[in-house]
Short mmCIF file of C-alpha atoms in Angstrom, two decimals:
data_model
loop_
_atom_site.label_atom_id
_atom_site.label_comp_id
_atom_site.label_asym_id
_atom_site.label_seq_id
_atom_site.Cartn_x
_atom_site.Cartn_y
_atom_site.Cartn_z
CA UNK A 13 47.50 47.38 20.75
CA UNK A 14 43.88 46.67 21.76
CA UNK A 15 43.39 44.67 18.51
CA UNK A 16 45.48 41.87 19.95
CA UNK A 17 43.92 41.99 23.41
CA UNK A 18 42.04 38.74 23.94
CA UNK A 19 40.14 40.38 26.83
CA UNK A 20 38.69 43.28 24.78
CA UNK A 21 34.97 43.55 24.00
CA UNK A 22 34.06 41.83 20.75
CA UNK A 23 33.14 44.16 17.91
CA UNK A 24 30.51 43.51 15.26
CA UNK A 25 28.31 45.45 12.89
CA UNK A 26 24.58 45.30 13.44
CA UNK A 27 22.21 45.18 10.50
CA UNK A 28 18.74 46.40 11.40
CA UNK A 29 17.10 46.34 8.00
CA UNK A 30 15.95 43.17 6.27
CA UNK A 31 16.67 42.99 2.56
CA UNK A 32 13.56 41.48 0.94
CA UNK A 33 15.21 41.47 -2.48
CA UNK A 34 17.21 38.44 -1.35
CA UNK A 35 14.30 36.54 0.19
CA UNK A 36 13.44 33.25 -1.52
CA UNK A 37 10.61 33.27 -4.02
CA UNK A 38 7.26 31.97 -2.83
CA UNK A 39 6.43 28.45 -3.92
CA UNK A 40 3.93 27.87 -6.69
CA UNK A 41 1.71 26.02 -4.21
CA UNK A 42 1.73 28.93 -1.75
CA UNK A 43 0.76 31.34 -4.52
CA UNK A 44 -2.03 29.01 -5.66
CA UNK A 45 -3.29 28.60 -2.09
CA UNK A 46 -3.30 32.35 -1.50
CA UNK A 47 -5.22 32.89 -4.73
CA UNK A 48 -7.80 30.28 -3.72
CA UNK A 49 -8.28 31.89 -0.29
CA UNK A 50 -8.67 35.34 -1.85
CA UNK A 51 -11.15 33.95 -4.42
CA UNK A 52 -13.29 32.29 -1.74
CA UNK A 53 -13.46 35.57 0.18
CA UNK A 54 -14.55 37.47 -2.94
CA UNK A 55 -17.07 34.75 -3.86
CA UNK A 56 -18.76 35.24 -0.48
CA UNK A 57 -19.64 38.73 -1.72
CA UNK A 58 -20.13 38.12 -5.46
CA UNK A 59 -22.25 34.95 -5.48
CA UNK A 60 -25.16 36.59 -3.61
CA UNK A 61 -24.88 39.65 -5.88
CA UNK A 62 -25.01 37.41 -8.96
CA UNK A 63 -27.93 35.44 -7.51
CA UNK A 64 -30.05 38.52 -6.76
CA UNK A 65 -29.20 40.25 -10.06
CA UNK A 66 -30.18 37.24 -12.18
CA UNK A 67 -26.67 36.12 -13.05
CA UNK A 68 -27.61 32.47 -12.56
CA UNK A 69 -30.94 32.68 -14.43
CA UNK A 70 -30.84 30.54 -17.52
CA UNK A 71 -27.66 28.66 -16.59
CA UNK A 72 -29.61 25.44 -16.12
CA UNK A 73 -30.74 25.80 -19.75
CA UNK A 74 -27.16 26.54 -20.85
CA UNK A 75 -27.71 30.27 -21.43
CA UNK A 76 -24.68 32.38 -20.52
CA UNK A 77 -25.13 35.86 -19.01
CA UNK A 78 -24.43 38.67 -21.48
CA UNK A 79 -21.05 40.31 -22.02
CA UNK A 80 -22.07 43.60 -20.36
CA UNK A 81 -23.33 41.75 -17.28
CA UNK A 82 -20.16 39.65 -16.98
CA UNK A 83 -17.92 42.67 -17.57
CA UNK A 84 -19.80 44.48 -14.81
CA UNK A 85 -19.27 41.52 -12.48
CA UNK A 86 -15.56 41.56 -13.40
CA UNK A 87 -15.32 45.25 -12.48
CA UNK A 88 -17.23 44.57 -9.24
CA UNK A 89 -14.77 41.71 -8.53
CA UNK A 90 -11.89 44.14 -8.99
CA UNK A 91 -13.48 46.74 -6.69
CA UNK A 92 -14.42 44.21 -3.99
CA UNK A 93 -10.90 42.77 -4.07
CA UNK A 94 -9.37 46.19 -3.40
CA UNK A 95 -11.94 47.16 -0.77
CA UNK A 96 -11.06 44.00 1.15
CA UNK A 97 -7.29 43.97 0.58
CA UNK A 98 -6.20 47.60 0.02
CA UNK A 99 -4.97 48.22 3.57
CA UNK A 100 -2.97 44.98 3.65
CA UNK A 101 -1.48 45.55 0.18
CA UNK A 102 -0.33 49.09 1.03
CA UNK A 103 1.05 48.15 4.46
CA UNK A 104 3.04 45.05 3.56
CA UNK A 105 2.27 43.82 0.04
CA UNK A 106 -0.10 41.09 1.18
CA UNK A 107 -3.67 40.08 0.50
CA UNK A 108 -5.52 38.07 3.14
CA UNK A 109 -4.56 34.84 1.34
CA UNK A 110 -0.91 35.86 1.10
CA UNK A 111 -0.90 36.83 4.77
CA UNK A 112 -2.29 33.40 5.75
CA UNK A 113 0.39 31.62 3.67
CA UNK A 114 3.20 33.97 4.76
CA UNK A 115 4.12 35.32 1.32
CA UNK A 116 4.09 38.85 -0.02
CA UNK A 117 4.41 40.96 -3.14
CA UNK A 118 7.56 43.04 -3.50
CA UNK A 119 9.04 45.09 -6.30
CA UNK A 120 12.27 43.93 -7.91
CA UNK A 121 14.27 45.78 -5.23
CA UNK A 122 12.47 44.00 -2.40
CA UNK A 123 10.25 46.92 -1.38
CA UNK A 124 6.48 46.90 -0.88
CA UNK A 125 5.08 47.94 -4.28
CA UNK A 126 3.46 51.32 -4.74
CA UNK A 127 -0.31 51.11 -5.16
CA UNK A 128 -0.36 53.18 -8.31
CA UNK A 129 0.99 52.14 -10.69
CA UNK A 130 2.42 48.77 -9.59
CA UNK A 131 -0.39 47.09 -7.64
CA UNK A 132 -3.18 48.61 -9.69
CA UNK A 133 -1.55 47.48 -12.96
CA UNK A 134 -0.68 44.05 -11.52
CA UNK A 135 -4.27 43.26 -10.62
CA UNK A 136 -5.75 44.94 -13.70
CA UNK A 137 -3.67 42.61 -15.89
CA UNK A 138 -4.70 39.68 -13.69
CA UNK A 139 -8.49 40.33 -13.61
CA UNK A 140 -9.69 42.49 -16.48
CA UNK A 141 -8.51 40.58 -19.59
CA UNK A 142 -10.38 37.51 -18.35
CA UNK A 143 -13.62 39.40 -18.91
CA UNK A 144 -13.13 39.46 -22.69
CA UNK A 145 -14.91 36.48 -24.29
CA UNK A 146 -12.63 33.66 -25.57
CA UNK A 147 -9.43 35.72 -25.91
CA UNK A 148 -9.56 36.82 -22.26
CA UNK A 149 -9.78 33.28 -20.93
CA UNK A 150 -6.87 32.20 -23.14
CA UNK A 151 -4.80 35.16 -21.90
CA UNK A 152 -5.68 34.33 -18.27
CA UNK A 153 -4.53 30.74 -18.78
CA UNK A 154 -1.24 31.82 -20.35
CA UNK A 155 -0.78 34.41 -17.59
CA UNK A 156 -0.92 31.84 -14.80
CA UNK A 157 1.13 29.27 -16.74
CA UNK A 158 4.05 31.71 -16.62
CA UNK A 159 4.41 30.62 -12.98
CA UNK A 160 6.29 27.59 -14.35
CA UNK A 161 9.20 29.70 -15.61
CA UNK A 162 12.42 29.75 -13.59
CA UNK A 163 11.57 33.20 -12.16
CA UNK A 164 8.10 32.01 -10.98
CA UNK A 165 6.63 35.29 -12.27
CA UNK A 166 3.30 35.46 -14.10
CA UNK A 167 2.60 38.00 -16.84
CA UNK A 168 0.96 40.30 -14.30
CA UNK A 169 4.20 40.20 -12.25
CA UNK A 170 6.32 40.97 -15.32
CA UNK A 171 4.13 43.91 -16.38
CA UNK A 172 4.06 45.41 -12.86
CA UNK A 173 7.74 44.59 -12.17
CA UNK A 174 6.88 42.62 -9.03
CA UNK A 175 7.61 39.20 -7.57
CA UNK A 176 6.19 37.16 -4.68
CA UNK A 177 8.53 36.12 -1.89
CA UNK A 178 8.35 34.21 1.40
CA UNK A 179 7.98 36.34 4.53
#
């Protein structure tokens, strides 16, 4: 009888958990901007290291640093990235750049990815192949061009089973 009572208290179900699997994908521009911000932050650390270790010596004469040196810088890049962003990645799937642009990394179910294996693999596929002469740069280009697919997921997203969404 109370179902028909126009004076009864309204009933509704409350949902207290946000489902990130249904959030819209981050725009390509937001992802690019976040990557640029993260790169600038890492360059603040790496450029002085390269300067003081002779990484720029010979560049004016067109001499490239050796493979071992560049691979070492690539590993240092990887380490510096995680030292700076680890806490943010674990807490909410964001780097500093992603936090600024209000986007984040989630797994395919909408959850913050697990550091190992998802985030570690994601960034290993993003950074390390680029250190291999010629083939690595080609792979890196193809990797980022995957952003133009309908899913807006690069190769590193596909391998790690992640996506980037708006917050």
